[in-house]
Structures are given as structure tokens and as C-alpha cells.
């Protein structure tokens, strides 16, 4: 065992993609998907054989990059978290119609229980929505094996294939047995005969939609090879997918009676109705263990031939992630008595800003400036990143956080409704992700909105990946049409506090759009020296070009 | 160890203390001992000083669930006393707890330390260690984690050679001196519990 690789589930996906001969990987960081990209990126750099690994400005761009690579005939991996797929949904749903050339696998990591996300949407629904196949592993080894399979399926069926994992599996570390590494693919650019397939003007799109629907029986047939009906004894059965399958498998080792239950084991979607029918014919009662939404549960319930238990009838909680405990409860197994818990009241230890983080100085300047203009109670629109921590007491400096980029557009909306001052706070990476078009709108609307860009030069929250907007923020802001006089770049350190408050105050008082950039590198990325090489090269370039 | 069942270790602490590194060392050591092992970690905002916990499950045969239930863990390793109390109910009645007495109090409403120590001492099978004092004596500021691992090693079916091998590999890139310091801390912890204890 010791000679195999140890990897997280999400890393196993990246590893398999490399071994399956991808020419490139694209993604946008987001917990718990990030390490998958980082793993394949490391393998690609190590190989040094001309493959690409590129963080994209956002998930849609990442997906489009993957589509381009597929068009050029190469296998490609695209990675994101579940809410990232919302950003890429335009590209993803439409790619079902174009189809693919080189195999395209989308790794999407869902976060049931919302360990670090805004919602717990189930990506399987978006695979179904796009009429595309989705594979769902339940162990680290399956993460690897099913990724390999996903590339083969993608090329067989000529459609993108989603690989859906959840936090628990993404961040489960285990031994991994790798296959032989395949050379990067090269099917050649999409042939001339297929050009119309890739041009989604309505006439072509209508034809391609019919083609996609015609593929559904083949999709179901392929998925059926990964789904299993395990006959058992008794008229009570279980339907299992993802971590539900993993937890049940282990429980069955400890409680042999469970191993005798008839089981429907799902690892691929769409599920063949014939398989569901065959399963239902064996049982009068089913408990469904799947992560997130009641996808399988609803389908089985609709057939009405058996009593179906799960998240819909309260056998399992409607929200949150599965656990072995929930399975035991639902199956009526007794839990052992553990040690008595302490009778002390244990307060929550919430995450907080790192000591010395520049965001804190920026927020303090902003709050003081708001008080100075007579609006200490002003509602501030925030965004997604480390700086979201400011929503917590006692700082409570931001009051709305919805999705990447929403801060600026919501502030413009509020300003158009007459709210003043209207303030947006956004990080540099989020600004590059989806703040740019919103700022274009802010400049065009000409309303009194103050956009605060907290520029820490990296994607701080997910592990300090370099920001796509690195050292470009004020140029981008000017390019969006914000007047130069209304763009300020400030250094968020205690020494500059008074000057920063004054600058913020001026921005708040300005009747039109203004942008304040607080720039200081993330304390964690300084510690790790993430940008050291980049900055040295910049200094050298500057000396040789004699720039100021 | 009991061959017929799955064993579980819970690790807890505060972001930045090295909970995940310890879990990875455990995983590797158990695997090298010929066992099947899985590790589960929950992080994300973990670098920002919040609670962090990880689990390691192991068994003689294949296992598929990376997490265990309340009342099922054999061992709890806690790098911080308050973070130990959060997970005591994860332990089975016969389970053991090794915990650092060194508090991380930079949070709202940290309870009086004496109350925390009293609650921990009331847990049967608890082994508290003053890692701060030990680190001073070892002249190694970050010795705490390795001291706890040394203590924990008394409860685990891993031999001394494998522990040394895995720890050495872990710190190799940081130089011979760092490796030596960590091995020393491990031995110091191992010495705190005299006899191997099967769980």
C-alpha cells in the first residue's frame, strides 16, 4: 500500500486528468475545488511538456478556455465550485449543444453543509438541466477512476461530462493507485463538416438540441454501466449515491444485516428508468442516501410503487450534509454511548482577520469616513473573499454579501434608488472575476457610488493564488471610464490612517462614481513569498527600462 | 488493536496550529504500518484562526467512510484545551485524550482557564501536557504538536521506526536541525506516557 500516492479526493481528479492526457487545465479557485487544480498544475509544471495550467479570471472564462482547447482537439479539465458553475452556466449549458471534440471534463465541487459557501445547491440538477452526463464518485480511488472514465465518455458521446464531488470527499485523503499516464491527446481541430455544430445561431441550435435529446438514451445506457442493482433479502431497500454510498458501505461492514438489503447504487446520471423500475419491483420501502438535493428520492417517489424515505419525508434533515450518524438514525441503528461531554458553555471560535491584515485598516478608515459624512449607519454592499469576515460583529462593516461581483451592481442599484452614500467593497480578484462589467455600468450610470477595492494582490481566501488583476487594478478602473480625479490608491497601514480617512471622505462626498483602491499584499502571501519572484522581475524590468 | 472494527482519531485545534499536518503524519504512519487509513479535514477559512478539526480512520481491512460518529473515536488529540472540550463526546467510553494546556484565548468569551482544565481533568483517560513549558525546556518554540504526537503514539499500532521515518520525511526539506528538534519533541511526548496502551 505504501507505494501508492496519497491524495485528497479533489487532487485525485486532477491527477487522473493529467494521467488521461489532458493538454490543459483551467479553473477559478473556490473551496473545496481549489486543490484539484493545484495538483494538476504541479504535475503539468513538473512534466514541462507544453501543457497549460491557467487560473482564469472567472469560471465562465475557465470553461470557455476549456471549450477552445477541446475544439482544438485536446482533452481538458475545467475546475470550479458549485456556485462557480452558476457563473459558467451560460457556457456549460450551451456546450451541451455544440458538443466537444477533445474530451472535456468539468470538475465541480459541491458544498453540502455550506462549510465555506453561500448556498448548498446541487450540481446534479445543473447536469440534468443541461441534458449532460454527471459522474459521482464516493471514494478517493473512484475520484480517480471515474475521472478517467469521464474523459472516455466525453469523447464517446461527444459531450462535456460533469464530475461532481462534495466537500467531504474532496477533502478526504487516502491512498490512490494511478494508471499508466497517457500522452496528451491531439485529435486535431474540429473538422470543417462540424463547423455549423459549433455555431449556435438559432437554426443550428434547434438542430443541435434535437441531436442532444436524441443522445439521451445513449447517455442513460452509458451511465447504466456505472450504476448497479444489488439484490438482497427483504422488501426494504436503500438507494445510495456519493457519500451515502461510502457511509453505507462502511456501516454494512460493521452491521452485516445491512449488507443483505436490496441496494440501488448510483455513480452516474442520467439514471436509466428501467434500472429504477427493476429496483422498485424488489422493495416496498426505500431509504435514499444522497448528498444535497433529493434528486434520486424524487425520481423514485414519482413512480409511486414503494414508500420512499429521505430528505422529503423527514427521515433525513432537509438541509446539511450526510453523516454516518444520520444514516444510523434513519436505519434505526443504536449509537454507542460516548464519553460525557463537558458541562461548560463553549463559545464559537469564529475565523477572523489575520493579525496585521491590511483589510482591517481599510475598513477602519472607511467606517470613520462614513461617520464623518454623517452616515455612520450607512448600509455597505460587500462581496466574496476574506474581507467578508468584516460582516461579523464587532466590526459589522458590510451588510450584504450575495455573490461574486454583486457589491458594485447592488450599490449602483441602490444609488439609482436615491441611497447615498452608496458604497461597495470588493477584492481585487473578485473585481477581475465579475466586478469589471459592473464598474462599467457604474461609470455609465454616473450616480454617486463609492467603490472600495481591497487589493491584496492575491486570491487570499483560497490559498493566495496570484490575482489576474495583479497590479492592474487602477488601469482597469480608468479603462472602465471612471475619471482619473476620482481614482485614489491608498496604503492601508495605521500610519496612513488620517490620510486614508480624508481620501475616503472625499470619495464619499463626490456626487459621481469614485473608486478607492486600498493596496497592501496579503499577510499570508508575504509570509509564503508568493509574489517574491514576480516582484523581483518587475523591479529588474523597471531598472532596465528606467521607469519611475 | 481490535481487528474487527474501524478505529478513529479526532484532531482539533485552531487554524494555523498544524492540525492538518499532524493528521497527515498520522495517516502516513498508519499506512506504512500496513493498515487501511483515510483522513478527513474541514478547512477553507482555517488559516484565519477559526476552529479546525480533522479525523483519521483506520482498520485492517478496506474502509470507505472518512468520518466517524460521536462516541466512536478511540483517541482525541487536541492542540488547544477549549478545542479539546468541543470533541470529548466524540470519544468512546474507553477512549483516550491527549491535550495541550496551552490556550489560544484571542476570541470572544473564552471561559476561565481553571474551569477548562477542571473539565478536562474530569474526563477519564485524559492526559494533559503543558506544551508551553516543555517547548521552553526543549528550546523549540513549536514543539507542541510533536509532543502530542509522541503521547498519541502510545495508543497507536505504529512502531518507533516508522514514526521516526515519517517525521524525518516530513521535515526533511527544512534541514537536519529542524528534523532533529521535532524527533526530540516526539520522544519527549512519548516519554510522558510510559507504557503502550492498546485502544
XYZ file of C-alpha atoms in Angstrom:
747
model
C 0.000 0.000 0.000
C 2.792 2.382 0.871
C 3.941 2.803 -2.719
C 0.712 4.433 -3.890
C 0.144 8.191 -3.915
C -1.639 9.875 -1.001
C -4.121 12.397 -2.301
C -7.253 14.316 -1.439
C -10.320 13.309 -3.434
C -10.205 16.541 -5.382
C -6.496 16.005 -6.059
C -7.257 12.525 -7.350
C -9.415 14.162 -10.041
C -6.554 16.446 -11.086
C -4.162 13.528 -11.052
C -6.462 11.418 -13.232
C -6.903 14.276 -15.691
C -3.147 14.520 -16.072
C -2.823 10.777 -16.481
C -5.687 10.769 -19.003
C -3.629 13.023 -21.270
C -5.164 16.465 -20.902
C -3.453 19.253 -22.779
C -4.552 21.826 -20.237
C -6.464 22.645 -17.068
C -8.446 25.794 -16.329
C -10.281 26.917 -13.240
C -11.156 29.587 -10.740
C -10.279 28.946 -7.091
C -13.095 28.051 -4.736
C -13.248 25.744 -1.714
C -13.332 22.755 -1.942
C -12.321 22.574 -5.631
C -9.049 24.517 -5.444
C -6.593 21.727 -4.644
C -7.721 19.759 -7.703
C -6.403 22.456 -9.992
C -3.274 22.982 -7.905
C -2.457 19.274 -8.082
C -2.739 19.058 -11.853
C -0.913 22.382 -12.186
C 2.031 20.952 -10.240
C 2.066 17.807 -12.411
C 1.962 19.903 -15.573
C 4.806 22.162 -14.447
C 6.829 19.116 -13.489
C 6.223 17.474 -16.865
C 7.299 20.610 -18.755
C 5.887 19.176 -21.981
C 3.968 22.156 -23.249
C 0.681 21.581 -21.445
C -1.191 24.537 -19.969
C -2.427 25.164 -16.435
C -4.078 28.516 -16.110
C -6.231 30.075 -13.419
C -8.875 32.085 -15.269
C -10.472 35.427 -14.417
C -13.686 33.580 -13.560
C -15.434 30.253 -14.060
C -17.108 31.192 -17.329
C -13.748 32.182 -18.777
C -12.248 28.941 -17.467
C -14.991 26.924 -19.142
C -14.633 28.837 -22.417
C -10.870 28.223 -22.329
C -11.618 24.528 -21.915
C -14.059 24.622 -24.830
C -11.419 26.228 -27.028
C -8.922 23.553 -26.109
C -11.486 20.860 -26.811
C -12.287 22.478 -30.182
C -8.593 22.259 -30.978
C -8.843 18.506 -30.398
C -7.371 18.133 -26.907
C -8.596 16.747 -23.626
C -9.094 19.396 -20.966
C -10.108 19.686 -17.315
C -12.107 22.637 -16.002
C -12.473 23.089 -12.225
C -14.767 25.175 -10.046
C -17.003 25.036 -7.004
C -20.771 24.653 -7.220
C -21.616 28.358 -7.055
C -18.901 28.921 -9.651
C -20.931 26.816 -12.047
C -23.634 29.474 -11.871
C -21.106 31.875 -13.368
C -20.150 29.344 -16.042
C -23.698 28.138 -16.622
C -24.079 30.102 -19.838
C -21.076 28.357 -21.343
C -21.841 24.986 -19.768
C -25.478 24.741 -20.851
C -24.657 25.824 -24.378
C -21.713 23.469 -24.676
C -24.240 20.648 -24.466
C -25.433 21.771 -27.883
C -22.083 22.346 -29.533
C -20.724 19.111 -28.141
C -16.993 18.623 -27.747
C -14.046 17.462 -29.825
C -11.306 16.632 -27.282
C -12.744 15.214 -24.066
C -13.933 17.907 -21.678
C -14.442 17.111 -18.004
C -15.897 19.651 -15.618
C -14.931 19.068 -12.005
C -17.500 20.743 -9.825
C -17.214 20.553 -6.064
C -20.439 20.945 -4.111
C -20.509 22.072 -0.502
C -23.417 20.474 1.377
C -23.467 21.894 4.869
C -22.028 25.171 3.492
C -18.634 24.829 5.159
C -17.429 27.783 3.095
C -20.152 28.733 0.628
C -23.244 30.873 0.223
C -25.621 28.038 -0.621
C -25.789 24.269 -0.962
C -27.152 23.935 -4.479
C -26.772 20.517 -6.061
C -24.822 20.472 -9.303
C -26.502 17.260 -10.401
C -29.546 19.415 -11.096
C -27.496 21.548 -13.469
C -26.218 18.471 -15.293
C -29.818 17.327 -15.698
C -30.795 20.877 -16.701
C -28.170 20.881 -19.467
C -29.029 17.269 -20.500
C -25.452 16.258 -19.793
C -23.967 13.250 -18.025
C -22.692 13.531 -14.478
C -20.485 11.035 -12.658
C -20.424 10.918 -8.879
C -17.630 9.087 -7.068
C -17.782 8.038 -3.437
C -14.142 7.277 -2.618
C -10.783 8.835 -3.456
C -9.948 5.952 -5.772
C -13.287 6.402 -7.536
C -12.488 10.097 -7.951
C -9.514 8.957 -9.979
C -11.158 6.098 -11.842
C -14.344 7.982 -12.718
C -12.376 10.985 -13.996
C -10.588 8.650 -16.391
C -13.952 7.214 -17.364
C -15.403 10.713 -17.772
C -12.810 11.585 -20.417
C -13.581 8.402 -22.335
C -17.321 9.066 -22.061
C -16.897 12.660 -23.179
C -15.199 11.544 -26.358
C -17.540 8.597 -26.944
C -20.682 10.677 -26.511
C -19.105 13.905 -27.775
C -20.469 15.942 -24.908
C -18.865 17.539 -21.822
C -19.053 15.336 -18.716
C -19.507 16.689 -15.218
C -17.706 15.089 -12.308
C -19.482 16.041 -9.124
C -17.882 15.647 -5.711
C -18.759 17.060 -2.299
C -16.619 18.671 0.413
C -16.289 15.503 2.483
C -14.858 13.560 -0.437
C -12.937 16.490 -1.911
C -11.111 16.818 1.404
C -10.762 13.134 2.194
C -7.141 11.992 1.946
C -6.409 8.402 1.028
C -4.129 6.162 -0.961
C -4.506 6.293 -4.693
C -3.461 3.791 -7.314
C -2.590 5.542 -10.566
C -2.837 4.109 -14.046
C -0.334 4.421 -16.811
C -0.006 8.061 -17.858
C -1.291 8.714 -21.370
C 0.412 11.196 -23.681
C -1.508 14.440 -24.289
C -4.191 13.923 -26.891
C -4.337 15.554 -30.298
C -7.413 14.773 -32.328
C -6.879 17.852 -34.465
C -9.134 20.872 -34.730
C -12.879 20.274 -35.138
C -13.407 19.220 -38.760
C -14.951 21.541 -41.339
C -18.033 19.367 -41.571
C -18.843 20.165 -37.937
C -18.460 23.954 -38.133
C -22.213 24.521 -38.130
C -22.497 22.404 -34.966
C -20.358 24.903 -33.123
C -22.227 27.980 -34.346
C -25.241 28.330 -32.078
C -27.356 30.605 -34.216
C -30.982 29.561 -33.814
C -31.193 27.387 -36.931
C -28.151 25.347 -35.852
C -29.092 25.382 -32.191
C -32.535 23.916 -32.917
C -30.951 21.076 -34.846
C -28.316 20.508 -32.161
C -30.932 20.483 -29.408
C -32.747 17.703 -31.227
C -29.409 15.882 -31.583
C -28.705 16.302 -27.864
C -32.086 14.907 -26.885
C -31.575 12.039 -29.312
C -28.374 11.213 -27.433
C -30.200 10.765 -24.133
C -30.829 7.011 -24.470
C -27.094 6.535 -25.125
C -26.264 8.708 -22.107
C -28.536 6.551 -19.969
C -27.051 3.372 -21.371
C -23.505 4.536 -20.650
C -24.480 5.656 -17.146
C -26.147 2.299 -16.563
C -22.768 0.596 -16.795
C -21.733 2.508 -13.649
C -24.987 2.037 -11.736
C -25.805 -1.207 -10.017
C -28.740 -3.061 -8.666
C -27.577 -5.311 -5.832
C -30.299 -7.817 -4.993
C -30.893 -8.596 -1.345
C -33.373 -10.085 1.015
C -36.471 -8.435 2.409
C -38.754 -5.777 0.944
C -36.877 -2.823 2.431
C -34.049 -1.386 0.369
C -31.658 1.526 0.113
C -30.722 3.814 -2.768
C -27.204 5.172 -2.463
C -25.065 7.793 -4.174
C -21.806 9.597 -3.409
C -21.021 9.815 0.286
C -24.272 7.998 1.018
C -22.742 5.019 -0.763
C -19.447 5.423 1.136
C -21.082 5.706 4.557
C -23.481 2.839 3.928
C -20.684 0.597 2.667
C -18.809 1.089 5.904
C -21.863 0.673 8.122
C -22.573 -2.595 6.341
C -19.132 -3.841 7.370
C -19.961 -3.148 10.988
C -23.573 -4.319 10.784
C -23.710 -7.353 8.468
C -27.531 -7.319 8.380
C -27.336 -4.129 6.316
C -25.308 -5.887 3.631
C -28.334 -8.050 2.885
C -30.611 -5.113 1.969
C -31.502 -4.699 -1.710
C -29.493 -1.726 -2.968
C -29.582 0.684 -5.877
C -26.082 2.127 -6.193
C -25.778 5.236 -8.320
C -22.488 6.645 -9.628
C -23.704 8.169 -12.893
C -26.574 10.273 -14.195
C -28.947 10.280 -16.004
C -30.237 7.145 -14.315
C -31.930 4.637 -16.558
C -35.635 4.425 -15.604
C -35.550 0.679 -16.311
C -32.988 0.266 -13.526
C -35.127 2.267 -11.116
C -38.146 0.184 -12.106
C -36.269 -3.072 -11.556
C -35.174 -1.889 -8.117
C -38.620 -0.719 -7.114
C -40.064 -4.076 -8.124
C -37.964 -5.654 -5.339
C -38.969 -3.387 -2.495
C -41.948 -1.906 -0.713
C -39.867 0.651 1.128
C -36.694 2.550 0.270
C -34.383 4.845 2.214
C -32.407 7.164 -0.062
C -28.960 8.381 0.981
C -27.642 11.042 -1.386
C -25.834 14.296 -0.748
C -27.688 17.652 -1.074
C -30.950 17.686 -3.049
C -33.445 14.803 -3.175
C -32.670 14.005 -6.806
C -32.901 10.214 -6.696
C -35.509 10.352 -3.957
C -37.873 12.419 -6.116
C -37.467 10.164 -9.132
C -38.157 7.012 -7.117
C -41.024 8.676 -5.292
C -42.698 9.714 -8.540
C -43.082 6.103 -9.609
C -45.307 5.518 -6.617
C -44.678 1.796 -6.254
C -42.795 1.982 -2.950
C -42.722 4.160 0.107
C -39.661 6.398 -0.257
C -37.856 7.871 2.753
C -35.236 10.566 2.729
C -34.985 14.300 2.909
C -38.523 14.914 1.691
C -40.401 12.931 4.342
C -38.139 13.936 7.213
C -36.277 10.623 7.583
C -33.221 12.788 6.963
C -32.870 16.531 7.551
C -33.829 18.660 4.557
C -30.553 20.638 4.745
C -26.928 19.978 5.552
C -24.541 17.178 4.733
C -24.980 13.479 5.308
C -23.060 11.747 8.076
C -22.741 8.166 9.303
C -24.832 9.257 12.252
C -27.720 10.371 10.070
C -27.623 7.054 8.256
C -27.697 5.166 11.545
C -30.643 7.220 12.777
C -32.581 6.688 9.567
C -31.873 2.964 9.619
C -32.772 2.697 13.290
C -29.321 1.563 14.427
C -28.331 2.241 18.005
C -25.478 4.639 18.653
C -22.913 3.747 21.290
C -22.719 5.826 24.441
C -19.665 8.036 24.296
C -17.885 9.979 26.959
C -19.939 12.599 28.747
C -19.453 15.999 27.169
C -18.239 18.893 29.286
C -20.945 20.887 31.012
C -19.175 24.122 30.150
C -20.689 26.606 27.766
C -18.261 26.580 24.843
C -18.293 29.749 22.766
C -17.813 29.540 18.988
C -14.317 30.314 17.743
C -15.062 32.215 14.578
C -12.466 32.829 11.874
C -11.094 36.339 11.999
C -8.776 38.661 10.117
C -5.122 37.662 10.344
C -3.016 39.827 12.640
C -1.680 42.729 10.596
C -4.146 42.272 7.702
C -4.474 45.442 5.605
C -8.219 44.887 5.178
C -8.708 45.862 8.820
C -7.016 49.247 8.305
C -9.073 49.811 5.168
C -12.361 49.050 6.923
C -11.444 51.282 9.872
C -10.731 54.188 7.526
C -13.965 53.521 5.661
C -16.084 53.395 8.816
C -14.565 56.578 10.186
C -15.111 58.377 6.874
C -18.755 57.247 6.815
C -19.187 58.740 10.293
C -17.558 61.982 9.117
C -20.020 62.425 6.259
C -22.863 61.868 8.721
C -23.735 58.328 7.636
C -22.351 56.024 10.330
C -25.336 53.705 9.796
C -24.970 53.524 6.016
C -25.504 50.040 4.598
C -22.431 48.819 2.750
C -22.527 46.249 -0.047
C -19.816 43.620 0.392
C -18.536 40.748 -1.691
C -16.968 37.278 -1.567
C -13.482 36.895 -0.115
C -11.511 37.089 3.142
C -12.831 40.601 3.579
C -16.323 39.124 4.041
C -15.188 38.482 7.627
C -15.964 42.173 8.210
C -19.655 41.255 8.234
C -19.154 39.751 11.704
C -19.546 41.649 14.944
C -17.968 43.703 16.299
C -16.730 45.197 13.014
C -20.035 44.746 11.148
C -18.688 46.877 8.314
C -20.546 45.222 5.417
C -24.227 44.422 5.304
C -24.973 42.477 2.130
C -22.982 39.646 0.565
C -24.663 37.692 -2.205
C -22.380 36.521 -4.998
C -19.135 37.393 -6.746
C -19.284 40.941 -8.092
C -22.686 41.775 -6.629
C -21.313 44.530 -4.382
C -20.792 47.031 -7.174
C -24.007 46.371 -9.102
C -26.112 46.349 -5.940
C -24.547 49.638 -4.835
C -25.352 51.150 -8.237
C -28.906 49.864 -7.971
C -29.262 51.392 -4.518
C -27.727 54.671 -5.733
C -30.230 54.764 -8.616
C -32.926 54.446 -5.958
C -31.500 57.533 -4.243
C -29.469 55.875 -1.463
C -26.457 57.996 -0.514
C -23.759 57.323 0.216
C -23.811 54.060 -1.706
C -20.699 52.021 -1.013
C -19.390 48.771 -2.497
C -16.448 46.794 -1.093
C -14.801 44.238 -3.358
C -11.455 42.407 -3.509
C -9.044 42.627 -6.427
C -9.613 39.077 -7.586
C -13.384 39.332 -7.272
C -13.153 42.619 -9.150
C -11.430 40.822 -12.020
C -13.900 37.930 -11.731
C -17.118 39.889 -12.181
C -16.656 43.413 -10.865
C -15.424 44.771 -14.190
C -18.720 44.800 -16.116
C -20.439 46.141 -13.003
C -17.970 49.014 -12.763
C -18.532 49.749 -16.451
C -22.205 50.143 -15.562
C -21.360 52.313 -12.547
C -19.281 54.657 -14.697
C -22.040 54.806 -17.289
C -24.835 55.372 -14.770
C -22.922 58.321 -13.342
C -24.552 58.012 -9.913
C -22.918 58.666 -6.541
C -21.391 55.324 -5.782
C -18.097 54.745 -3.999
C -16.354 51.517 -4.937
C -13.726 50.377 -2.454
C -11.347 47.830 -3.948
C -9.416 45.901 -1.317
C -6.371 44.912 -3.314
C -4.221 42.365 -1.501
C -2.629 41.227 -4.785
C -3.743 37.590 -4.452
C -6.841 35.424 -4.128
C -6.396 35.488 -0.353
C -9.191 33.275 0.863
C -8.477 30.153 -1.158
C -4.751 29.980 -0.591
C -3.147 33.046 -2.157
C -3.251 32.212 -5.830
C -1.956 35.150 -7.919
C -4.731 37.562 -8.808
C -5.457 38.009 -12.508
C -5.751 41.733 -11.851
C -2.279 41.844 -10.270
C -1.050 45.454 -10.235
C -3.554 46.345 -12.970
C -6.484 47.459 -10.862
C -6.271 51.231 -11.276
C -5.571 50.923 -15.010
C -8.647 48.732 -15.331
C -10.687 51.218 -13.318
C -9.608 54.095 -15.567
C -10.339 51.960 -18.608
C -13.887 51.408 -17.398
C -14.421 55.157 -17.627
C -14.002 56.349 -14.043
C -12.421 59.854 -14.222
C -8.787 59.954 -13.105
C -9.531 62.566 -10.418
C -11.924 60.096 -8.782
C -9.483 57.207 -8.548
C -7.244 57.002 -5.488
C -4.757 54.354 -4.468
C -4.155 54.193 -0.715
C -1.871 52.213 1.548
C -3.897 50.642 4.387
C -1.468 50.920 7.315
C -2.071 52.563 10.728
C 0.424 55.334 9.908
C -1.697 56.428 6.924
C -4.995 56.279 8.816
C -5.787 60.006 8.892
C -4.849 60.499 5.252
C -6.912 57.429 4.282
C -9.972 58.692 6.161
C -9.680 62.046 4.395
C -9.363 60.392 0.988
C -12.337 58.115 1.682
C -14.357 61.104 2.844
C -13.618 62.972 -0.371
C -14.738 59.950 -2.385
C -17.972 59.627 -0.403
C -18.746 63.308 -0.889
C -18.122 63.263 -4.629
C -21.511 63.253 -6.375
C -20.451 60.867 -9.164
C -18.799 57.429 -9.176
C -15.454 57.167 -7.419
C -13.040 54.343 -6.721
C -10.718 53.924 -3.759
C -8.109 51.188 -4.049
C -6.572 50.070 -0.763
C -3.479 48.129 -1.736
C -1.353 46.043 0.593
C -0.271 42.489 -0.045
C -1.978 39.688 1.861
C -0.085 38.941 5.061
C -0.199 35.204 4.314
C 1.178 35.571 0.804
C 4.027 37.782 2.089
C 4.831 35.118 4.656
C 4.911 32.462 1.942
C 6.740 34.665 -0.548
C 4.102 34.020 -3.222
C 4.874 37.152 -5.253
C 8.581 37.445 -4.441
C 9.785 36.297 -7.853
C 7.191 38.352 -9.658
C 8.151 41.496 -7.763
C 11.866 40.951 -8.278
C 11.342 40.552 -12.008
C 9.240 43.714 -12.057
C 11.968 45.657 -10.218
C 14.612 44.404 -12.650
C 12.443 45.261 -15.624
C 11.837 48.705 -14.159
C 15.548 49.366 -13.710
C 16.337 48.258 -17.245
C 13.503 50.351 -18.690
C 14.297 53.260 -16.345
C 10.683 53.652 -15.316
C 9.841 55.581 -12.208
C -5.976 -3.082 18.085
C -9.319 -4.703 17.620
C -9.163 -6.327 14.195
C -12.892 -6.420 13.623
C -13.636 -2.738 13.844
C -12.799 0.657 12.481
C -10.687 2.893 14.674
C -10.950 6.644 14.747
C -8.751 9.539 15.785
C -10.084 13.071 16.113
C -7.706 16.022 15.960
C -8.707 19.513 16.952
C -7.192 22.924 17.347
C -7.118 26.419 15.958
C -6.257 27.475 12.387
C -2.509 27.749 11.966
C -1.603 25.336 14.781
C -0.833 22.448 12.468
C -3.862 20.193 12.972
C -3.864 19.120 9.323
C -0.122 18.445 9.276
C -0.455 16.199 12.310
C -3.336 14.359 10.656
C -1.247 13.779 7.550
C 1.646 12.389 9.597
C -0.758 10.018 11.359
C -2.251 8.909 8.050
C 1.147 8.173 6.584
C 2.382 6.338 9.695
C -0.716 4.132 9.856
C -0.494 3.337 6.177
C 3.141 2.363 6.477
C 2.118 0.040 9.257
C 0.087 -1.910 6.735
C -3.292 -0.530 7.730
C -6.022 0.977 5.596
C -6.493 4.615 6.549
C -8.489 7.668 5.489
C -8.224 11.274 6.596
C -10.922 13.892 6.535
C -10.308 17.582 7.031
C -12.515 20.614 7.141
C -10.789 23.862 6.352
C -11.294 26.769 3.990
C -11.228 29.733 6.296
C -8.991 27.698 8.593
C -5.952 29.914 8.221
C -7.995 32.694 9.742
C -7.880 31.423 13.307
C -11.175 29.537 13.451
C -11.694 26.057 14.889
C -10.153 23.332 12.743
C -10.659 19.648 13.035
C -9.586 16.567 11.197
C -10.231 12.870 11.570
C -8.206 9.809 10.743
C -9.917 6.444 10.445
C -8.032 3.176 10.195
C -8.743 -0.516 10.046
C -7.155 -3.755 8.999
C -9.484 -4.011 6.029
C -10.793 -1.556 3.437
C -12.874 1.357 4.679
C -14.885 3.930 2.812
C -16.144 6.485 5.329
C -13.613 9.163 6.249
C -15.601 10.244 9.302
C -16.737 8.567 12.461
C -19.630 9.088 14.807
C -19.994 10.594 18.213
C -18.980 8.070 20.824
C -16.840 6.089 18.369
C -13.383 7.680 18.469
C -10.533 5.907 20.218
C -8.305 8.922 20.552
C -8.645 12.687 20.624
C -5.556 14.787 20.027
C -6.147 18.458 20.852
C -3.680 21.268 20.374
C -5.786 23.624 22.472
C -7.755 22.942 25.669
C -11.051 24.633 24.698
C -10.932 22.906 21.303
C -10.477 19.603 23.159
C -13.683 20.059 25.127
C -15.708 20.557 21.943
C -14.927 16.998 20.842
C -14.917 14.964 24.069
C -18.285 13.420 23.192
C -16.697 12.014 20.024
C -14.748 9.600 22.229
C -15.929 6.120 23.080
C -16.125 5.406 26.793
C -12.722 3.706 26.751
C -11.152 6.387 24.546
C -8.123 8.494 25.414
C -7.440 12.193 25.133
C -4.080 13.905 24.788
C -4.343 17.655 25.064
C -2.152 20.706 25.248
C -2.807 23.018 28.177
C -1.656 25.985 26.110
C -4.719 28.148 25.418
C -5.404 30.332 22.378
C -7.524 32.990 24.024
C -7.813 35.516 21.188
C -11.570 35.139 20.843
C -14.763 36.449 22.406
C -15.814 34.945 25.740
C -13.027 32.446 26.371
C -14.105 30.653 29.610
C -11.894 30.833 32.746
C -8.905 28.543 32.199
C -9.302 26.818 35.543
C -12.804 25.717 34.543
C -11.458 24.310 31.297
C -8.631 22.404 32.964
C -11.037 21.054 35.609
C -13.454 19.850 32.912
C -10.629 18.172 31.018
C -9.202 16.506 34.117
C -12.662 15.098 34.835
C -12.560 13.142 31.539
C -11.387 9.578 32.210
C -8.370 8.794 30.035
C -7.286 12.423 29.681
C -3.588 13.266 29.519
C -2.836 16.967 29.787
C 0.532 18.399 28.943
C 1.993 21.838 29.478
C 3.399 22.190 25.976
C 4.487 25.759 26.607
C 6.788 24.684 29.423
C 8.013 21.657 27.509
C 8.759 23.775 24.439
C 10.819 26.120 26.574
C 12.777 23.235 28.045
C 13.337 21.737 24.606
C 14.279 25.158 23.246
C 11.843 24.562 20.393
C 9.018 27.066 20.133
C 6.755 24.869 18.005
C 7.316 21.593 19.847
C 3.693 21.251 20.990
C 2.315 19.283 18.059
C 5.132 16.760 18.050
C 4.915 16.328 21.833
C 1.229 15.470 21.482
C 2.006 13.108 18.612
C 4.570 11.390 20.809
C 1.960 10.931 23.518
C -0.610 9.753 20.969
C 1.857 7.241 19.571
C 1.447 5.197 22.771
C -2.116 4.446 21.717
C -1.431 3.547 18.101
C -0.250 0.368 16.373
C 2.772 2.020 14.743
C 6.341 1.126 15.651
C 9.056 3.564 16.642
C 10.998 3.168 13.403
C 8.002 4.134 11.275
C 7.286 7.197 13.402
C 10.872 8.386 13.031
C 10.818 7.698 9.298
C 7.591 9.636 8.704
C 8.603 12.589 10.893
C 12.018 12.751 9.257
C 10.458 12.785 5.804
C 8.007 15.478 6.815
C 10.708 17.918 7.955
C 13.478 16.878 5.570
C 13.122 19.972 3.399
C 13.601 22.240 6.414
C 17.011 20.862 7.253
C 18.615 18.389 9.639
C 18.348 20.658 12.667
C 14.567 21.121 12.363
C 14.133 17.383 11.858
C 16.221 16.626 14.943
C 14.238 19.110 17.037
C 10.959 17.514 16.007
C 12.170 13.997 16.697
C 13.312 15.199 20.105
C 9.876 16.694 20.812
C 8.236 13.456 19.685
C 10.407 11.422 22.058
C 9.678 13.833 24.902
C 5.950 13.311 24.355
C 6.389 9.566 24.051
C 8.188 9.594 27.398
C 5.237 11.261 29.102
C 3.161 8.087 28.841
C 5.277 5.211 29.982
C 3.597 2.144 28.593
C 1.978 1.427 25.256
C -1.795 1.430 25.706
C -3.989 -0.505 23.323
C -7.303 1.066 22.446
